Every structure is written in C-alpha cells, then in structure tokens.
Coordinates of N, CA and C in Angstrom, one line a residue:
M1 N -28.6 -30.3 13.5 CA -28.4 -28.9 13.3 C -29.7 -28.3 12.6
K2 N -30.2 -27.3 13.1 CA -31.4 -26.7 12.5 C -31.0 -26.1 11.1
K3 N -32.0 -26.0 10.2 CA -31.7 -25.6 8.9 C -31.2 -24.2 8.8
Q4 N -31.7 -23.3 9.7 CA -31.2 -21.9 9.6 C -29.8 -21.8 10.1
Y5 N -29.4 -22.7 11.1 CA -28.1 -22.7 11.6 C -27.1 -23.2 10.5
W6 N -27.6 -24.2 9.8 CA -26.7 -24.8 8.7 C -26.5 -23.8 7.6
I7 N -27.5 -23.0 7.3 CA -27.4 -21.9 6.3 C -26.4 -20.8 6.8
A8 N -26.5 -20.5 8.1 CA -25.6 -19.5 8.7 C -24.1 -20.0 8.6
F9 N -23.9 -21.3 8.9 CA -22.6 -21.9 8.9 C -22.1 -21.9 7.4
K10 N -22.9 -22.3 6.5 CA -22.4 -22.3 5.1 C -22.1 -20.9 4.6
S11 N -22.9 -20.0 5.0 CA -22.6 -18.6 4.6 C -21.3 -18.1 5.1
L12 N -21.0 -18.4 6.4 CA -19.7 -18.0 7.0 C -18.5 -18.7 6.3
I13 N -18.7 -20.0 6.0 CA -17.7 -20.7 5.3 C -17.5 -20.1 3.9
A14 N -18.6 -19.9 3.2 CA -18.5 -19.3 1.8 C -17.8 -18.0 1.8
K15 N -18.1 -17.1 2.9 CA -17.5 -15.8 3.0 C -16.0 -16.0 3.2
E16 N -15.6 -16.9 4.0 CA -14.2 -17.1 4.3 C -13.4 -17.6 3.1
I17 N -14.0 -18.5 2.4 CA -13.4 -19.1 1.2 C -13.2 -18.0 0.2
H18 N -14.3 -17.2 0.0 CA -14.2 -16.1 -1.0 C -13.1 -15.1 -0.6
R19 N -13.0 -14.9 0.7 CA -12.0 -13.9 1.2 C -10.6 -14.3 0.8
F20 N -10.2 -15.5 1.0 CA -8.8 -15.9 0.7 C -8.5 -16.3 -0.7
T21 N -9.6 -16.7 -1.4 CA -9.4 -17.1 -2.8 C -9.4 -15.9 -3.7
R22 N -10.1 -14.8 -3.3 CA -10.2 -13.6 -4.1 C -8.9 -13.0 -4.2
I23 N -8.0 -13.1 -3.2 CA -6.7 -12.5 -3.2 C -5.7 -13.7 -3.1
W24 N -5.9 -14.7 -3.9 CA -5.0 -15.9 -3.9 C -3.5 -15.6 -4.1
V25 N -3.3 -14.6 -4.9 CA -1.9 -14.2 -5.1 C -1.2 -13.8 -3.8
Q26 N -1.9 -13.3 -2.9 CA -1.4 -12.9 -1.6 C -1.5 -14.0 -0.5
T27 N -2.5 -14.8 -0.6 CA -2.8 -15.8 0.5 C -2.2 -17.2 0.2
L28 N -2.2 -17.6 -1.1 CA -1.8 -19.0 -1.4 C -0.5 -19.1 -2.0
V29 N -0.1 -18.1 -2.9 CA 1.2 -18.2 -3.6 C 2.4 -18.0 -2.8
P30 N 2.4 -16.9 -1.9 CA 3.6 -16.6 -1.1 C 4.1 -17.8 -0.3
P31 N 3.2 -18.5 0.5 CA 3.7 -19.7 1.2 C 4.3 -20.7 0.4
A32 N 3.8 -21.0 -0.8 CA 4.4 -22.0 -1.7 C 5.8 -21.5 -2.1
I33 N 5.9 -20.2 -2.4 CA 7.3 -19.7 -2.8 C 8.3 -19.8 -1.6
T34 N 7.8 -19.4 -0.5 CA 8.6 -19.5 0.7 C 9.1 -20.9 1.0
M35 N 8.2 -21.9 0.9 CA 8.6 -23.3 1.2 C 9.5 -23.8 0.1
T36 N 9.4 -23.3 -1.1 CA 10.3 -23.7 -2.2 C 11.7 -23.3 -1.9
L37 N 11.8 -22.1 -1.3 CA 13.2 -21.6 -0.9 C 13.7 -22.5 0.2
Y38 N 12.9 -22.9 1.1 CA 13.3 -23.8 2.2 C 13.8 -25.1 1.6
F39 N 13.1 -25.6 0.6 CA 13.4 -26.9 0.0 C 14.8 -26.8 -0.7
I40 N 15.0 -25.6 -1.4 CA 16.2 -25.5 -2.1 C 17.4 -25.3 -1.1
I41 N 17.2 -24.4 -0.1 CA 18.4 -24.0 0.8 C 18.6 -25.2 1.7
F42 N 17.6 -25.6 2.5 CA 17.8 -26.6 3.5 C 17.9 -28.0 3.0
G43 N 17.1 -28.2 1.9 CA 17.1 -29.6 1.4 C 18.2 -29.9 0.5
N44 N 18.3 -29.1 -0.6 CA 19.4 -29.4 -1.6 C 20.8 -29.0 -1.2
L45 N 20.9 -27.7 -0.7 CA 22.2 -27.2 -0.4 C 22.8 -27.7 0.9
I46 N 22.0 -27.5 2.0 CA 22.5 -28.0 3.3 C 22.3 -29.4 3.5
G47 N 21.2 -30.0 3.0 CA 20.8 -31.4 3.3 C 21.9 -32.3 2.7
S48 N 22.5 -32.0 1.6 CA 23.5 -32.9 1.0 C 24.7 -33.0 1.9
R49 N 24.9 -32.0 2.7 CA 26.1 -32.1 3.6 C 25.7 -32.8 5.0
I50 N 24.5 -32.7 5.3 CA 24.0 -33.4 6.6 C 23.9 -34.9 6.4
G51 N 23.4 -35.3 5.3 CA 23.3 -36.8 5.1 C 21.9 -37.3 5.6
D52 N 21.8 -38.6 5.9 CA 20.6 -39.2 6.3 C 20.2 -38.8 7.7
M53 N 18.9 -38.9 8.0 CA 18.4 -38.6 9.4 C 17.3 -39.6 9.6
E54 N 17.4 -40.4 10.7 CA 16.5 -41.5 11.0 C 16.2 -42.4 9.9
G55 N 17.3 -42.6 9.0 CA 17.2 -43.6 7.9 C 16.6 -43.0 6.7
F56 N 16.4 -41.7 6.6 CA 15.8 -41.0 5.4 C 16.7 -39.9 5.0
S57 N 16.6 -39.5 3.8 CA 17.4 -38.3 3.3 C 16.9 -37.1 4.1
Y58 N 17.8 -36.1 4.3 CA 17.4 -35.0 5.1 C 16.2 -34.2 4.5
M59 N 16.2 -34.2 3.1 CA 15.1 -33.5 2.4 C 13.8 -34.2 2.8
A60 N 13.8 -35.6 2.7 CA 12.5 -36.3 3.0 C 12.1 -36.1 4.4
Y61 N 13.1 -36.0 5.3 CA 12.8 -35.9 6.8 C 12.2 -34.5 7.1
I62 N 12.6 -33.4 6.4 CA 12.1 -32.1 6.8 C 10.8 -31.8 6.1
V63 N 10.5 -32.5 5.0 CA 9.3 -32.1 4.2 C 8.0 -32.1 5.0
P64 N 7.7 -33.2 5.9 CA 6.5 -33.1 6.7 C 6.5 -31.9 7.6
G65 N 7.6 -31.6 8.2 CA 7.7 -30.4 9.1 C 7.4 -29.1 8.4
L66 N 7.9 -29.0 7.1 CA 7.7 -27.7 6.4 C 6.2 -27.6 5.9
I67 N 5.6 -28.7 5.6 CA 4.2 -28.7 5.2 C 3.4 -28.3 6.5
M68 N 3.7 -28.9 7.6 CA 3.0 -28.6 8.8 C 3.2 -27.1 9.2
M69 N 4.4 -26.6 9.0 CA 4.7 -25.2 9.3 C 3.8 -24.2 8.5
S70 N 3.6 -24.5 7.2 CA 2.8 -23.7 6.4 C 1.3 -23.8 6.8
V71 N 0.9 -25.0 7.2 CA -0.5 -25.1 7.7 C -0.8 -24.3 8.9
I72 N 0.2 -24.4 9.9 CA 0.0 -23.7 11.2 C -0.1 -22.2 10.9
T73 N 0.9 -21.7 10.1 CA 1.0 -20.2 9.9 C -0.3 -19.7 9.2
N74 N -0.8 -20.4 8.2 CA -1.9 -19.9 7.4 C -3.2 -20.1 8.1
S75 N -3.4 -21.2 8.9 CA -4.6 -21.4 9.6 C -4.7 -20.3 10.7
Y76 N -3.7 -20.0 11.3 CA -3.7 -18.9 12.4 C -4.0 -17.6 11.8
S77 N -3.2 -17.2 10.8 CA -3.3 -15.8 10.2 C -4.6 -15.6 9.6
N78 N -5.2 -16.6 9.0 CA -6.5 -16.4 8.3 C -7.6 -16.0 9.2
V79 N -7.7 -16.8 10.3 CA -8.8 -16.5 11.3 C -8.5 -15.2 12.1
A80 N -7.2 -15.0 12.4 CA -6.9 -13.8 13.2 C -7.2 -12.5 12.4
S81 N -6.8 -12.5 11.1 CA -7.1 -11.3 10.3 C -8.5 -11.1 9.9
S82 N -9.2 -12.3 9.6 CA -10.6 -12.2 9.2 C -11.5 -11.8 10.4
F83 N -11.3 -12.4 11.5 CA -12.2 -12.1 12.7 C -11.9 -10.6 13.2
F84 N -10.6 -10.2 13.2 CA -10.3 -8.9 13.7 C -10.9 -7.9 12.7
S85 N -10.8 -8.1 11.4 CA -11.4 -7.2 10.4 C -12.9 -7.0 10.6
A86 N -13.6 -8.2 10.9 CA -15.0 -8.1 11.2 C -15.3 -7.3 12.4
K87 N -14.4 -7.4 13.4 CA -14.6 -6.7 14.7 C -14.3 -5.2 14.5
F88 N -13.2 -4.9 13.7 CA -12.8 -3.6 13.5 C -13.8 -2.8 12.7
Q89 N -14.5 -3.5 11.7 CA -15.5 -2.8 10.8 C -16.9 -2.9 11.5
H90 N -17.0 -3.5 12.7 CA -18.2 -3.7 13.4 C -19.2 -4.6 12.7
N91 N -18.7 -5.4 11.8 CA -19.6 -6.5 11.2 C -19.9 -7.6 12.2
I92 N -19.0 -7.8 13.1 CA -19.2 -8.9 14.1 C -20.5 -8.6 14.9
E93 N -20.8 -7.4 15.1 CA -22.0 -7.1 15.9 C -23.3 -7.6 15.3
E94 N -23.3 -7.7 14.0 CA -24.5 -8.2 13.3 C -24.6 -9.7 13.6
L95 N -23.5 -10.4 13.7 CA -23.5 -11.8 14.0 C -24.0 -12.0 15.5
L96 N -23.5 -11.2 16.4 CA -23.8 -11.3 17.8 C -25.2 -11.1 18.1
V97 N -25.9 -10.2 17.4 CA -27.3 -9.9 17.6 C -28.2 -10.8 16.8
A98 N -27.7 -11.6 15.8 CA -28.4 -12.5 15.0 C -28.8 -13.8 15.8
P99 N -29.9 -14.4 15.5 CA -30.2 -15.7 16.2 C -29.3 -16.9 15.7
V100 N -28.0 -16.7 15.9 CA -27.1 -17.7 15.5 C -26.3 -18.1 16.7
P101 N -26.2 -19.4 17.1 CA -25.5 -19.8 18.2 C -24.0 -19.5 18.1
N102 N -23.3 -19.3 19.2 CA -21.9 -18.9 19.2 C -21.1 -20.0 18.6
Y103 N -21.5 -21.3 18.8 CA -20.7 -22.4 18.3 C -20.7 -22.3 16.7
I104 N -21.7 -21.8 16.1 CA -21.8 -21.7 14.7 C -20.8 -20.6 14.2
I105 N -20.8 -19.5 15.0 CA -19.9 -18.4 14.6 C -18.4 -18.9 14.7
I106 N -18.1 -19.7 15.8 CA -16.8 -20.2 15.9 C -16.5 -21.2 14.8
A107 N -17.4 -22.1 14.5 CA -17.2 -23.1 13.5 C -17.0 -22.5 12.1
G108 N -17.7 -21.4 11.8 CA -17.6 -20.8 10.5 C -16.2 -20.2 10.3
Y109 N -15.8 -19.4 11.3 CA -14.4 -18.8 11.2 C -13.3 -19.9 11.2
V110 N -13.4 -20.8 12.1 CA -12.4 -21.9 12.2 C -12.4 -22.7 11.0
G111 N -13.6 -23.0 10.4 CA -13.7 -23.8 9.2 C -12.9 -23.1 8.1
G112 N -13.1 -21.8 8.0 CA -12.3 -21.0 7.0 C -10.8 -21.1 7.1
G113 N -10.4 -21.0 8.4 CA -9.0 -21.1 8.7 C -8.4 -22.5 8.3
V114 N -9.2 -23.5 8.6 CA -8.8 -24.9 8.3 C -8.7 -25.1 6.8
L115 N -9.7 -24.6 6.1 CA -9.7 -24.8 4.6 C -8.5 -24.1 4.0
R116 N -8.1 -22.9 4.5 CA -7.0 -22.2 3.9 C -5.7 -22.9 4.3
G117 N -5.6 -23.4 5.6 CA -4.5 -24.2 6.0 C -4.3 -25.4 5.1
L118 N -5.4 -26.1 4.8 CA -5.3 -27.3 4.0 C -4.9 -27.0 2.6
A119 N -5.5 -25.9 2.1 CA -5.2 -25.5 0.7 C -3.7 -25.2 0.5
V120 N -3.1 -24.4 1.5 CA -1.7 -24.1 1.4 C -0.9 -25.4 1.6
G121 N -1.3 -26.2 2.6 CA -0.6 -27.5 2.8 C -0.5 -28.3 1.6
T122 N -1.7 -28.4 0.8 CA -1.7 -29.2 -0.4 C -0.8 -28.6 -1.5
L123 N -0.7 -27.3 -1.6 CA 0.2 -26.6 -2.5 C 1.6 -26.9 -2.2
V124 N 2.0 -26.8 -0.9 CA 3.3 -27.1 -0.5 C 3.7 -28.5 -0.7
T125 N 2.8 -29.4 -0.5 CA 3.0 -30.8 -0.8 C 3.3 -31.1 -2.2
I126 N 2.5 -30.4 -3.1 CA 2.8 -30.6 -4.6 C 4.1 -30.0 -4.9
V127 N 4.5 -28.9 -4.4 CA 5.8 -28.3 -4.6 C 6.9 -29.3 -4.2
S128 N 6.7 -29.9 -3.0 CA 7.7 -30.8 -2.5 C 8.0 -32.0 -3.4
L129 N 7.0 -32.4 -4.2 CA 7.2 -33.5 -5.1 C 8.2 -33.2 -6.2
L130 N 8.5 -31.9 -6.4 CA 9.5 -31.5 -7.3 C 10.9 -31.8 -6.8
F131 N 11.0 -32.0 -5.5 CA 12.3 -32.1 -4.9 C 12.6 -33.5 -4.3
V132 N 11.5 -34.2 -3.9 CA 11.7 -35.5 -3.2 C 10.5 -36.4 -3.4
K133 N 10.7 -37.7 -3.4 CA 9.6 -38.6 -3.5 C 9.0 -38.8 -2.1
L134 N 7.8 -38.5 -1.9 CA 7.2 -38.6 -0.6 C 6.8 -40.1 -0.2
H135 N 7.1 -40.4 1.0 CA 6.7 -41.7 1.6 C 5.4 -41.5 2.4
I136 N 4.5 -42.4 2.3 CA 3.2 -42.3 3.1 C 3.1 -43.6 3.8
A137 N 3.3 -43.5 5.1 CA 3.2 -44.7 5.9 C 1.8 -44.9 6.5
H138 N 1.2 -43.8 7.0 CA -0.1 -43.9 7.6 C -1.0 -42.7 7.2
I139 N -1.8 -42.9 6.2 CA -2.6 -41.8 5.6 C -3.6 -41.3 6.7
G140 N -4.1 -42.2 7.5 CA -5.1 -41.7 8.5 C -4.5 -40.8 9.5
V141 N -3.2 -41.1 9.9 CA -2.5 -40.2 10.9 C -2.3 -38.9 10.2
I142 N -1.9 -38.9 9.0 CA -1.6 -37.6 8.3 C -2.9 -36.7 8.3
V143 N -4.0 -37.3 7.9 CA -5.3 -36.5 7.8 C -5.7 -36.0 9.1
A144 N -5.7 -36.9 10.1 CA -6.1 -36.5 11.5 C -5.3 -35.4 12.1
T145 N -4.0 -35.6 11.9 CA -3.0 -34.6 12.5 C -3.1 -33.2 11.8
V146 N -3.2 -33.2 10.5 CA -3.3 -31.9 9.9 C -4.6 -31.2 10.1
V147 N -5.7 -31.9 10.2 CA -7.0 -31.3 10.5 C -7.0 -30.8 11.9
M148 N -6.6 -31.6 12.9 CA -6.6 -31.2 14.3 C -5.7 -30.0 14.6
T149 N -4.5 -30.1 13.9 CA -3.5 -29.0 14.1 C -4.1 -27.7 13.5
S150 N -4.7 -27.8 12.4 CA -5.3 -26.6 11.8 C -6.4 -26.0 12.6
I151 N -7.2 -26.9 13.2 CA -8.3 -26.4 14.1 C -7.7 -25.7 15.3
V152 N -6.6 -26.3 15.9 CA -6.0 -25.7 17.1 C -5.5 -24.3 16.8
F153 N -4.8 -24.1 15.7 CA -4.3 -22.7 15.4 C -5.3 -21.8 14.8
S154 N -6.4 -22.3 14.2 CA -7.5 -21.4 13.8 C -8.2 -20.9 15.1
L155 N -8.3 -21.7 16.1 CA -8.9 -21.3 17.4 C -8.0 -20.3 18.0
G156 N -6.7 -20.5 18.0 CA -5.7 -19.6 18.5 C -5.8 -18.2 17.8
G157 N -5.9 -18.2 16.5 CA -6.1 -17.0 15.8 C -7.3 -16.2 16.1
L158 N -8.4 -16.9 16.4 CA -9.7 -16.3 16.8 C -9.5 -15.6 18.2
I159 N -8.9 -16.3 19.1 CA -8.7 -15.8 20.4 C -7.8 -14.5 20.4
N160 N -6.7 -14.6 19.6 CA -5.9 -13.5 19.4 C -6.7 -12.3 18.8
A161 N -7.5 -12.5 17.9 CA -8.3 -11.5 17.3 C -9.3 -10.8 18.3
V162 N -9.8 -11.6 19.2 CA -10.8 -11.1 20.2 C -10.1 -10.1 21.1
F163 N -8.9 -10.4 21.5 CA -8.2 -9.5 22.4 C -7.5 -8.3 21.6
A164 N -7.2 -8.5 20.3 CA -6.5 -7.4 19.6 C -7.3 -6.1 19.5
R165 N -6.6 -5.0 19.6 CA -7.2 -3.7 19.5 C -6.8 -3.0 18.3
T166 N -5.6 -3.4 17.7 CA -5.2 -2.8 16.5 C -4.7 -3.9 15.6
F167 N -4.5 -3.6 14.3 CA -3.9 -4.6 13.4 C -2.5 -5.1 13.8
D168 N -1.8 -4.2 14.5 CA -0.5 -4.6 14.9 C -0.5 -5.7 16.0
D169 N -1.6 -5.7 16.7 CA -1.7 -6.7 17.8 C -1.9 -8.1 17.3
I170 N -2.4 -8.3 16.1 CA -2.6 -9.6 15.6 C -1.3 -10.2 15.0
S171 N -0.2 -9.4 15.0 CA 1.1 -9.9 14.5 C 2.0 -10.1 15.6
I172 N 1.7 -9.8 16.8 CA 2.6 -10.0 18.0 C 2.8 -11.4 18.3
I173 N 1.7 -12.2 18.4 CA 1.8 -13.6 18.7 C 2.5 -14.4 17.7
P174 N 2.1 -14.2 16.4 CA 2.9 -15.0 15.3 C 4.4 -14.6 15.3
T175 N 4.7 -13.4 15.6 CA 6.1 -13.0 15.5 C 7.0 -13.4 16.7
F176 N 6.4 -13.3 17.9 CA 7.2 -13.5 19.1 C 6.9 -14.8 19.8
V177 N 5.8 -15.5 19.4 CA 5.5 -16.8 20.0 C 5.5 -17.9 19.0
L178 N 4.6 -17.7 18.0 CA 4.4 -18.8 17.0 C 5.6 -19.2 16.2
T179 N 6.3 -18.2 15.7 CA 7.5 -18.4 14.9 C 8.6 -19.1 15.6
P180 N 9.0 -18.6 16.8 CA 10.0 -19.4 17.6 C 9.6 -20.8 18.0
L181 N 8.4 -21.0 18.4 CA 7.9 -22.3 18.7 C 8.0 -23.3 17.5
T182 N 7.6 -22.7 16.3 CA 7.7 -23.6 15.1 C 9.1 -24.0 14.7
Y183 N 10.0 -23.0 14.8 CA 11.4 -23.3 14.4 C 12.0 -24.2 15.4
L184 N 11.6 -24.2 16.7 CA 12.1 -25.1 17.7 C 11.3 -26.3 17.9
G185 N 10.4 -26.6 17.0 CA 9.4 -27.7 17.1 C 9.9 -28.9 16.4
G186 N 11.1 -29.0 16.0 CA 11.6 -30.3 15.4 C 11.3 -30.3 13.9
V187 N 11.1 -29.1 13.3 CA 10.9 -29.1 11.8 C 12.1 -29.5 11.1
F188 N 13.3 -29.0 11.5 CA 14.5 -29.1 10.8 C 15.5 -30.2 11.4
Y189 N 15.1 -30.8 12.5 CA 16.0 -31.7 13.2 C 15.2 -32.6 14.1
S190 N 15.8 -33.7 14.5 CA 15.2 -34.6 15.4 C 15.6 -34.2 16.8
I191 N 14.7 -34.1 17.7 CA 15.0 -33.7 19.1 C 15.9 -34.7 19.8
N192 N 16.0 -35.9 19.3 CA 16.8 -36.9 19.8 C 18.3 -36.6 19.7
L193 N 18.6 -35.6 18.8 CA 20.0 -35.2 18.6 C 20.4 -34.2 19.8
L194 N 19.4 -33.7 20.5 CA 19.7 -32.7 21.5 C 20.2 -33.4 22.8
P195 N 20.9 -32.7 23.7 CA 21.2 -33.2 25.0 C 19.9 -33.5 25.8
E196 N 20.0 -34.4 26.8 CA 18.8 -34.9 27.5 C 18.0 -33.7 28.1
F197 N 18.7 -32.7 28.6 CA 18.0 -31.6 29.2 C 17.2 -30.9 28.2
W198 N 17.8 -30.6 27.0 CA 17.0 -29.8 26.0 C 16.0 -30.7 25.3
Q199 N 16.1 -32.0 25.4 CA 15.0 -32.8 24.9 C 13.8 -32.6 25.8
G200 N 14.0 -32.6 27.1 CA 12.9 -32.3 28.0 C 12.3 -31.0 27.8
V201 N 13.1 -30.0 27.6 CA 12.6 -28.6 27.3 C 11.8 -28.6 26.1
S202 N 12.3 -29.3 25.0 CA 11.6 -29.3 23.7 C 10.2 -29.9 23.9
K203 N 10.1 -30.9 24.8 CA 8.8 -31.6 24.9 C 7.7 -30.7 25.6
I204 N 8.1 -29.5 26.1 CA 7.1 -28.6 26.6 C 6.4 -27.9 25.4
N205 N 7.1 -27.9 24.3 CA 6.6 -27.2 23.1 C 5.6 -28.1 22.4
P206 N 4.3 -27.6 22.3 CA 3.2 -28.5 21.7 C 3.4 -28.7 20.2
I207 N 4.1 -27.8 19.5 CA 4.3 -28.0 18.1 C 5.2 -29.2 17.8
V208 N 6.1 -29.6 18.8 CA 6.9 -30.8 18.7 C 6.0 -32.0 18.4
Y209 N 4.9 -32.1 19.1 CA 4.0 -33.3 19.0 C 3.2 -33.3 17.7
M210 N 2.9 -32.1 17.2 CA 2.2 -32.0 16.0 C 3.1 -32.3 14.8
V211 N 4.3 -31.8 14.8 CA 5.2 -32.1 13.7 C 5.6 -33.5 13.7
N212 N 5.8 -34.1 14.8 CA 6.2 -35.5 14.9 C 5.1 -36.5 14.5
A213 N 3.9 -36.2 14.9 CA 2.8 -37.0 14.5 C 2.6 -37.0 13.0
F214 N 2.7 -35.8 12.4 CA 2.6 -35.6 11.0 C 3.8 -36.4 10.3
R215 N 5.0 -36.2 10.8 CA 6.1 -37.0 10.2 C 5.9 -38.5 10.3
Y216 N 5.3 -38.9 11.4 CA 5.1 -40.4 11.6 C 4.1 -40.8 10.5
G217 N 3.1 -40.0 10.1 CA 2.2 -40.4 9.1 C 2.9 -40.6 7.8
F218 N 3.9 -39.8 7.5 CA 4.7 -39.9 6.2 C 5.7 -41.0 6.3
L219 N 6.6 -40.9 7.3 CA 7.8 -41.7 7.4 C 7.7 -42.9 8.3
G220 N 6.8 -42.9 9.2 CA 6.7 -43.9 10.2 C 7.7 -43.8 11.3
V221 N 8.3 -42.6 11.5 CA 9.2 -42.4 12.6 C 8.8 -41.2 13.4
S222 N 9.0 -41.2 14.7 CA 8.6 -40.0 15.5 C 9.5 -40.0 16.8
D223 N 9.8 -38.8 17.2 CA 10.6 -38.6 18.4 C 9.7 -38.7 19.7
V224 N 8.4 -38.7 19.6 CA 7.5 -38.8 20.7 C 6.4 -39.8 20.4
G225 N 5.7 -40.3 21.4 CA 4.7 -41.3 21.2 C 3.5 -40.7 20.4
I226 N 3.0 -41.5 19.5 CA 1.8 -41.0 18.7 C 0.6 -40.8 19.6
G227 N 0.4 -41.7 20.5 CA -0.7 -41.5 21.5 C -0.6 -40.2 22.2
T228 N 0.6 -39.9 22.7 CA 0.8 -38.7 23.4 C 0.5 -37.5 22.5
S229 N 1.0 -37.5 21.3 CA 0.8 -36.4 20.3 C -0.7 -36.1 20.1
F230 N -1.5 -37.2 19.9 CA -3.0 -37.0 19.7 C -3.6 -36.5 21.0
A231 N -3.1 -37.0 22.2 CA -3.7 -36.5 23.4 C -3.4 -35.0 23.6
V232 N -2.2 -34.5 23.2 CA -1.9 -33.1 23.3 C -2.8 -32.3 22.4
L233 N -3.0 -32.8 21.1 CA -3.8 -32.1 20.2 C -5.3 -32.1 20.7
G234 N -5.8 -33.2 21.2 CA -7.1 -33.2 21.8 C -7.3 -32.2 22.9
V235 N -6.4 -32.1 23.8 CA -6.4 -31.2 24.9 C -6.5 -29.7 24.4
F236 N -5.6 -29.4 23.5 CA -5.6 -28.1 22.9 C -6.8 -27.7 22.2
V237 N -7.4 -28.6 21.4 CA -8.7 -28.3 20.7 C -9.8 -28.0 21.7
I238 N -9.9 -28.8 22.8 CA -10.9 -28.6 23.8 C -10.7 -27.3 24.6
A239 N -9.5 -27.1 25.0 CA -9.2 -26.0 25.8 C -9.4 -24.7 25.0
L240 N -8.8 -24.6 23.8 CA -8.9 -23.3 23.0 C -10.4 -23.1 22.6
Y241 N -11.1 -24.2 22.3 CA -12.5 -24.0 21.9 C -13.3 -23.4 23.1
S242 N -13.0 -24.0 24.3 CA -13.7 -23.5 25.5 C -13.4 -22.0 25.8
V243 N -12.2 -21.6 25.6 CA -11.8 -20.2 25.8 C -12.5 -19.4 24.8
A244 N -12.5 -19.8 23.5 CA -13.1 -19.0 22.5 C -14.6 -18.9 22.7
Y245 N -15.3 -19.9 23.1 CA -16.7 -19.9 23.3 C -17.0 -19.0 24.5
Y246 N -16.2 -19.1 25.5 CA -16.5 -18.2 26.7 C -16.3 -16.7 26.3
L247 N -15.3 -16.4 25.6 CA -15.0 -15.0 25.2 C -16.2 -14.4 24.4
I248 N -16.6 -15.2 23.4 CA -17.7 -14.7 22.5 C -19.0 -14.7 23.2
S249 N -19.3 -15.7 24.1 CA -20.5 -15.7 24.9 C -20.6 -14.4 25.8
R250 N -19.5 -14.1 26.4 CA -19.5 -12.9 27.3 C -19.3 -11.6 26.5
G251 N -19.0 -11.7 25.2 CA -18.7 -10.5 24.5 C -17.5 -9.7 24.8
I252 N -16.5 -10.5 25.4 CA -15.2 -9.9 25.9 C -14.5 -9.4 24.6
G253 N -14.1 -8.1 24.6 CA -13.3 -7.6 23.5 C -14.1 -7.3 22.2
L254 N -15.5 -7.6 22.3 CA -16.3 -7.5 21.1 C -17.3 -6.4 21.2
R255 N -17.7 -6.1 22.4 CA -18.8 -5.1 22.7 C -18.1 -3.8 23.3
S256 N -18.3 -2.7 22.6 CA -17.7 -1.5 23.1 C -18.6 -0.8 24.1

C-alpha cells in the first residue's frame, strides 16, 4: 500500500473512531444496557424454567448469540449512519474527487464499523460475566467469526447508506429485515428443536450460520456445519464488497 493511501486509510479510521467514542453514552452504553436486560429476563427469569440446552444452561447457551446480535446491530448502524451523513452533508464528494482508491474508502468506513462492533461486543461479553461463566472451546473460531460477521454487516450498512435518500431510509432495513432475521437466527433457541420443515427454512437465514459458528467457538456445539458457516460468511463478504465497490466506482446514489 502506498504511503499516501495508508495515511488516507488511517485518517478515515481515526475519524470513525472519534465519531462513535465522542458520543459513547449513545453508541456504546445503550447496547450494554439492552443486553443486560436480555440476560436478566431471558437468562435468569425464563432460563431457569427452560433448563439445559445442548448440555449447557440456557443462560450459557444464549450468551454467544446475544453478543453476536450486538455486534451485528452496531456494525451495521455505524457505517449506515456515518456514510449517509457524509453523503447528506456532501463530504463524500471530497473523497470521491481525492486521489484515494475506492477500496480505501470502503476499508475506512468498514473498519470503523468493525471496531465499533467489536467494542460493543467486548462490553457485552464483560457484562455477561456478571451472569454466567463463559466457556471458550475454540478462540480462533470466535475471533474469525466475529470479525467476518462484523465486516459483512458493515458492508451491508454502507450499501444501505448509498441507496438511502433520507435518514428514515437507513432505518428501514434494520427494522424490517435485520431485526426479524436476527431474532429468527437461533439466538434464543436451537433450530434442532424446530420441525424439519422449519429447520430447512431457518437455514436460508444467513444469521443462523454466524450465530452457530460463534456459539461453536464458545461451547463447541453448533446446529450447522462450521465449514458451511465459514463458507457462507466468505461468500457474503466477497459479494457485498463487490456490490459496494461497484456502487462507489459508478457513483450510484452519490453524485447528484
């Protein structure tokens, strides 16, 4: 990487980090509080009635899914709001005319989304330690899954921001697509408990593979094959990056 490109990348990353840490009370604290409520309600109150799942307490079983849910939501929202704000304020035009490759622009914004996702995921993990003792079966799987998942949804947030015309548009996908897919992605249950037909339907949901790969890293159990999970993640990273690169290269939704 040329020195000037590296400087541009570091500048974008620094801007993104400053953006979400400057208002940390709004960006980092609320997810931790929300997940605490999930731990209390689903873990302590409901979990005690459900009993064990896959050989683990219900609380221990849902913790990886809740961590992943916070990473997904915050990675997506960070890039969607940041990139759209730059487009809305016409700051993005300065990047488009600057001698900076499109892949650097994408990497800068996606890197910011990944860092926020990991920061929130770390906070939620720390909070979870107040409720349950975490098991770690495969640390490499945990790291690879959370980073790749964060990249996938950061790219998704960028694509959403490219097409968005108003601030309301960047909330449509999270509300009507992301939230239902997350709740139906095996965060709170094993898809093996479902009838065979609905198991097949669930496997259409890509979040199922992300949650289960992450859970496998902690507990060593998964409803789907780990190889399949990483294959799905790899396909989504490549596909969404290709779409984002094409949109920015052609200036779709960016040039008035």
